[in-house]
Amino acid sequence: MAKIGVEQSLSDVQQALRDMGHEVVELKHEHDAVNCDCCVITGLDNNVMGMQDVVMEGPVINANGLTAEQVCSEVDSRLQ
């Protein structure tokens, strides 16, 4: 299965993805996303400086307003 980076606060999403067989990496720092196939974020952090460094090539999913099941479905559809 895929290696998915998930923000720390999304513990329900982390567990749901593990139950599906994915390897889950907690995103605490930017470098945690390296080698991830996909990342799931809360969307709550704002980039005040307007700087972006690309550390992965895969999709980034904003989990704001979604259930864990909806996030898992989105991950599956993006990784196909």
Tab-separated table of C-alpha atoms in Angstrom:
chain	number	residue	atom	x	y	z
A	1	MET	CA	0.000	0.000	0.000
A	2	ALA	CA	0.930	3.670	-0.086
A	3	LYS	CA	2.924	5.798	2.338
A	4	ILE	CA	0.625	8.596	3.511
A	5	GLY	CA	1.680	11.633	5.526
A	6	VAL	CA	-1.043	12.856	7.900
A	7	GLU	CA	-1.014	15.869	10.226
A	8	GLN	CA	-0.800	15.008	13.920
A	9	SER	CA	-4.251	16.327	14.824
A	10	LEU	CA	-5.982	13.940	12.399
A	11	SER	CA	-5.673	10.813	14.546
A	12	ASP	CA	-8.994	9.378	13.309
A	13	VAL	CA	-7.779	9.685	9.715
A	14	GLN	CA	-4.432	8.116	10.630
A	15	GLN	CA	-6.182	5.092	12.151
A	16	ALA	CA	-8.607	4.714	9.255
A	17	LEU	CA	-5.731	4.742	6.743
A	18	ARG	CA	-3.785	2.192	8.816
A	19	ASP	CA	-6.881	-0.028	8.895
A	20	MET	CA	-6.880	0.119	5.091
A	21	GLY	CA	-3.285	-1.135	5.076
A	22	HIS	CA	-1.476	2.118	4.308
A	23	GLU	CA	1.774	3.126	5.981
A	24	VAL	CA	1.028	6.335	7.897
A	25	VAL	CA	3.655	8.951	8.756
A	26	GLU	CA	2.790	11.738	11.205
A	27	LEU	CA	3.553	15.127	9.711
A	28	LYS	CA	5.279	17.153	12.407
A	29	HIS	CA	7.826	18.910	10.201
A	30	GLU	CA	8.153	19.646	6.509
A	31	HIS	CA	10.771	16.914	5.987
A	32	ASP	CA	8.326	14.249	7.259
A	33	ALA	CA	6.526	14.466	3.890
A	34	VAL	CA	9.593	13.340	1.927
A	35	ASN	CA	8.936	10.031	0.113
A	36	CYS	CA	5.201	10.119	0.904
A	37	ASP	CA	2.839	9.164	-1.907
A	38	CYS	CA	0.166	11.519	-0.592
A	39	CYS	CA	-0.347	13.949	2.316
A	40	VAL	CA	-3.449	14.813	4.324
A	41	ILE	CA	-3.558	18.201	6.024
A	42	THR	CA	-6.081	20.106	8.144
A	43	GLY	CA	-5.849	23.238	6.060
A	44	LEU	CA	-5.753	25.325	9.237
A	45	ASP	CA	-2.155	26.513	8.918
A	46	ASN	CA	-1.657	29.655	6.878
A	47	ASN	CA	1.554	30.369	5.035
A	48	VAL	CA	2.151	33.927	6.237
A	49	MET	CA	5.447	34.351	4.381
A	50	GLY	CA	3.997	33.113	1.090
A	51	MET	CA	6.888	30.649	0.647
A	52	GLN	CA	6.451	27.120	-0.642
A	53	ASP	CA	9.066	24.420	-0.912
A	54	VAL	CA	8.123	21.262	-2.784
A	55	VAL	CA	9.175	18.221	-0.770
A	56	MET	CA	6.936	15.633	-2.441
A	57	GLU	CA	5.353	15.090	-5.832
A	58	GLY	CA	2.081	13.446	-4.723
A	59	PRO	CA	-1.333	14.948	-4.055
A	60	VAL	CA	-2.129	16.961	-0.934
A	61	ILE	CA	-5.630	16.478	0.469
A	62	ASN	CA	-7.280	19.104	2.668
A	63	ALA	CA	-9.290	17.198	5.300
A	64	ASN	CA	-11.102	20.288	6.557
A	65	GLY	CA	-14.807	19.445	6.870
A	66	LEU	CA	-14.385	15.812	5.761
A	67	THR	CA	-14.964	12.647	7.772
A	68	ALA	CA	-12.196	10.041	8.088
A	69	GLU	CA	-14.082	7.837	5.600
A	70	GLN	CA	-14.336	10.677	3.083
A	71	VAL	CA	-10.601	11.366	3.411
A	72	CYS	CA	-9.806	7.674	2.858
A	73	SER	CA	-11.996	7.649	-0.233
A	74	GLU	CA	-10.245	10.762	-1.531
A	75	VAL	CA	-6.813	9.187	-0.893
A	76	ASP	CA	-7.819	6.057	-2.816
A	77	SER	CA	-9.142	8.030	-5.773
A	78	ARG	CA	-6.047	10.246	-5.976
A	79	LEU	CA	-3.603	7.337	-5.826
A	80	GLN	CA	-5.189	5.353	-8.654
